[in-house]
Structures are given as structure tokens and as C-alpha cells.
Amino acid sequence: MAVTVGASRLGLDVVRRLPAEARPLIRPGTVRAGVVHLGLGAFHRAHQAVYTEQAIGLAGGDWGIVGVAPRNATLVETLAAQDNLFSVSTLSADDRRTRVVGSLAGVRLAAADPQAVVALLADPAIRVVTLTVTEKAYQLDPAAGTLRPDADLVADLTTDRPPVTVPGLLVRGLLARAAADAGPIALVSCDNLPANGRRLRGLVTQCMAYADTPGQVVDWVGTQVGFPGTMVDRIVPASTPETLAAARHALGVEDLAAVAAEPYTQWVIEDDFPGGRPAWDRAGAVLCADAGPWERLKLRALNGVHSATAYLGALAGRETIADALAMPHLGDVLRRMIAEDVAASFAPPDGVDVVAYGEQVLERFGNPAIRHRTLQVAMDGSQKLPQRVLHTIADLRAAGRSARWAALVVAAWIRFSQGSADDGSALPLDDPLAEVIRAALAAAPQTPAGAVDAILGLDEVVPPEVAADEQVRADLVAWLTDLHRHGVLPTLSNAV
Ligand code: CS2
């Protein structure tokens, strides 16, 4: 074990000095790039980058990843200073393993050099583009699927200035690729959205129409570009100073791009890669024809339950998901939500028992070594709740069933959006629709029913059949009244 704590920095020159079990699986810096990844956050580093490294290690291939951060200059500088190396610590209650990952072949900052990203997308060596850019980057109406471009995307699609948005970069990159006839490629959404492959195809197609893209380019995209859907899963909180200190302890050198994650990891991918792909299946990913049932399972039974835990926990002053889950009766409430609402709302993948899957999810959320902040999961509720909870409600109600437990999640989100916790302390509303939500709540009567009607009236968030459902409205008003009158803990104990 190296002992030069704090003295040196992770990089190619120190790889030989790392503890044997912490060294990369492949020789870093020797694999040529075949993948571009957009969105260099903690999740990508602990998920796709790890699968890709294992795939290259087991099956070879020029599948190094060029990691593109849209805006995070510090991260790009940090990784560049470390020769694109970073470590992943896998944490459970009684075990901690740290290993350096060697699959990043380069890093780029899109905001500083968008043309370099466009050029990469047009490079014949690049045959796969993966994306983790969060829900809000897909500028589509969640219900209608029509384009809802912000001013930046409009400018990307209608002027010659270098693109600044992710869809703008993709469309400009595909134009350049078609012009260069650089060969087929797959664009792979790894974001937590239903039918994410179809959604990305819809986004690209509608952006091309908006930009008056020439017919031959549209035809080229139609035949040369794959949009496989995927379900990705691993709990990877934002890194903290403790994450970096633990990595330094394990590695004996500083790693300022270290991430920590749970042991569990899953990736289900539709096999639609016209230009080939890394042997991700050799690394444990499941390749299939339709990832849809897996996406629904994960969005409803994991992410929906995560959001429930986050809003209720934040209101009750709990800092992490594991702390929140330890609140009396929350586990019972979530179990009933999973068994009575989530499991009844959709057909799971063959052979999967939703209740057993939910038990495993609760066990994962309880991992005490993963300090996942409730406020992190609570972010961007307007972008997350449709696929995590509102679709569950819509499907249950269409089948004539109660959606009472799922309604509790929405009520907790409304209470969270009102901006204060049970003890009166302020809660931040970090959401692209924060202004719209605040204005709607401020204009409504200051009663639970007023707040519920204000939120049900947000047609960019709530599906029309849910907004018009009197039973759903009554459930929401009842939950929100309880949350206001008694707070989270009594509401939970009265509920079960
Ligand atoms: C979480 C997800 O932040 C959130 O909203 O629900 O990031 C979750 O941790 C991952 O989807 C797990 O795979």
C-alpha cells in the first residue's frame, strides 16, 4: 500500500504504484476511442464506464470513451490532469473496494469547444454515442411528445452559431456525419425516461424538422442511426469531500474525480447498434429486443419509491435516503405502495416479481454506506414525477383501481414545493419549472385543496386524465391536509 497520502495525484505515472486490486482492468491510454459519452457525471463514471472497461478487458475492441461534459469545466480539467483516470469505490455496510477505471480515452468540454464535439460525432471511428444528460435535456412535452424547445435550442436549430444544447450538438453532429458519409452509429439514451430510445429518436427527428434539415440527411439518419432503448440502474450519489478522502486512503494518491456507488448494478439494452458496440453483454449487461418492461419496472418500483422517500424524508428533516427509510412506518407505507399500487399498474418483465424486486430496492436504499442526500433525489420533481408516479396513477385509474398510495408521493412533492419542512426550515425547489410551480401555488387559495388544484393544473406535468380525476383529487387533498396538520411522522403512522 502506498503511503504518500496527499503527496501525488492519480495519473498514468502512478498506476504501477497502486495496490494491485485497485489497478484498471485495461492498460489505460492504449485503447482508441469508439464511443462518445455526453454527460460526465458520477453516474456515468460508475456505470457505463465500468461496463465498457470490462467489455474491452474481456473482448477487446477500440471502444475507449471520449467523455463530453456539457458545462462542467472543473470536472474536465480534473480528469485531464489525471490522464482521464478516476476511481469507483463500491460500498456496502461491511465492505469497501476501490478500483481505478481505465476506459476514458479523452475528455472534452462542450461549452468551450462545441465544434470539437460535432467533429467527434462525424468521426468514422466513433460508432456509439451514449447519453446521461438528465430528464430536462429532452425538450419534449411528456404527454404529447412534441418539441418544446427553449430559447437556446431554438437558436441552435435556426442559426449558424455553435450549438450549446445537447439536442443541438446531436443534430449538428449528425448533419456533419451524413455529409462525411462516416458510417452508421447508435445514439443510446441512458436517462431515466420511459421508452428513452424512442424518445431520443423523436427528439432528434423533431429537431431536424424544426431546423429544416435537407431530406437526404433525414433519410440518412433514418437508415444509418440506431436509437436503442436502455434501462440503467446503480445508486451513485454526488461525490463529497468524504468520497475523495476515502479514495485517497484506498489508493494512496489524490483522486479528485472519485465516485462511490452501491454494489448493485444493472443494464438492459436493446440490441440496435448498426455500427457495432462494445461487448457489454460479456460485462453483465442484458441485450434484448424490448427494454420497455424493464424501464417501467425500474421507473415505478425504484425511482417512484425513491422520490417518495426523498420528499417525505426531506419534509421530516432527514438528510439521507437511508436516514429517511429508518423513519417509523415509512417502510410499511412503501411496501403497501409497491404491492397495492405499483405492482397492479403494469405488466412486469417475464419472470419478475414486483414485490420481491421492491424488497430488494428497499434493502438497497437502506445501505448505510451510501450517503445519498434526500435533496439530491428531490431535485427536478416536475421532470421525474410523470414517469415515476403519475403514469402509475393513470394506469391504475384506467383499470378502475385506487391509486391512494401513489397519490401520497404527489402530495409530498406538493408539500415540498411549498418550500418548508415540518420544523419550518426552508426547502430548496431545484427544478426547471420552479418559477411556474411557485407562481401557481402563490396564485391559488392558501388551502390544501387550492394547492392541489394549482399543481393539477400544470398541464406540462400532469396527464389530463389524472388532472380530471375527482378521486385522485380527493386523495391528494386528504394526504396534503394530513401532512400540513400533523407532519410526516404522524401521517405515516396513521396510514398503516
Ligand atoms: C434517483 C436516481 O436522483 C434520483 O432521482 O432516483 O438517480 C437513482 O439513484 C438511479 O436511477 C438509480 O439507478
Coordinates of C-alpha atoms and ligand atoms in Angstrom, one line a residue, residues 43 135 192 232-236 262 298 302-303 306-307 364 372 376-377 379 384 388, ligand 1:
F43 CA -23.5 8.0 -12.7
E135 CA -34.7 14.3 -17.9
N192 CA -34.4 7.5 -16.6
V232 CA -29.7 1.7 -16.4
D233 CA -29.5 1.2 -12.7
R234 CA -27.0 1.9 -10.0
I235 CA -27.2 4.2 -7.0
V236 CA -24.4 6.7 -7.3
E262 CA -23.6 0.7 -4.2
K298 CA -37.4 0.4 -12.6
L302 CA -37.4 2.0 -7.8
N303 CA -37.4 5.7 -8.9
H306 CA -37.0 6.8 -4.3
S307 CA -38.9 10.1 -4.9
R364 CA -30.6 -1.0 -1.4
H372 CA -27.4 9.7 -0.9
Q376 CA -30.5 15.3 -4.5
V377 CA -33.2 12.8 -5.3
M379 CA -34.4 17.8 -7.5
K384 CA -39.4 13.0 -12.8
R388 CA -42.2 7.7 -11.8
Ligands
CS2_1 C1 -32.7 8.9 -8.3 C2 -31.9 8.2 -9.4 O1 -31.8 11.0 -8.2 C3 -32.8 10.4 -8.5 O2 -33.8 10.9 -8.8 O3 -33.9 8.3 -8.2 O4 -30.8 8.9 -9.8 C4 -31.5 6.7 -8.9 O5 -30.5 6.8 -7.9 C5 -30.9 5.9 -10.1 O6 -31.9 5.9 -11.1 C6 -30.6 4.5 -9.6 O7 -30.3 3.7 -10.8

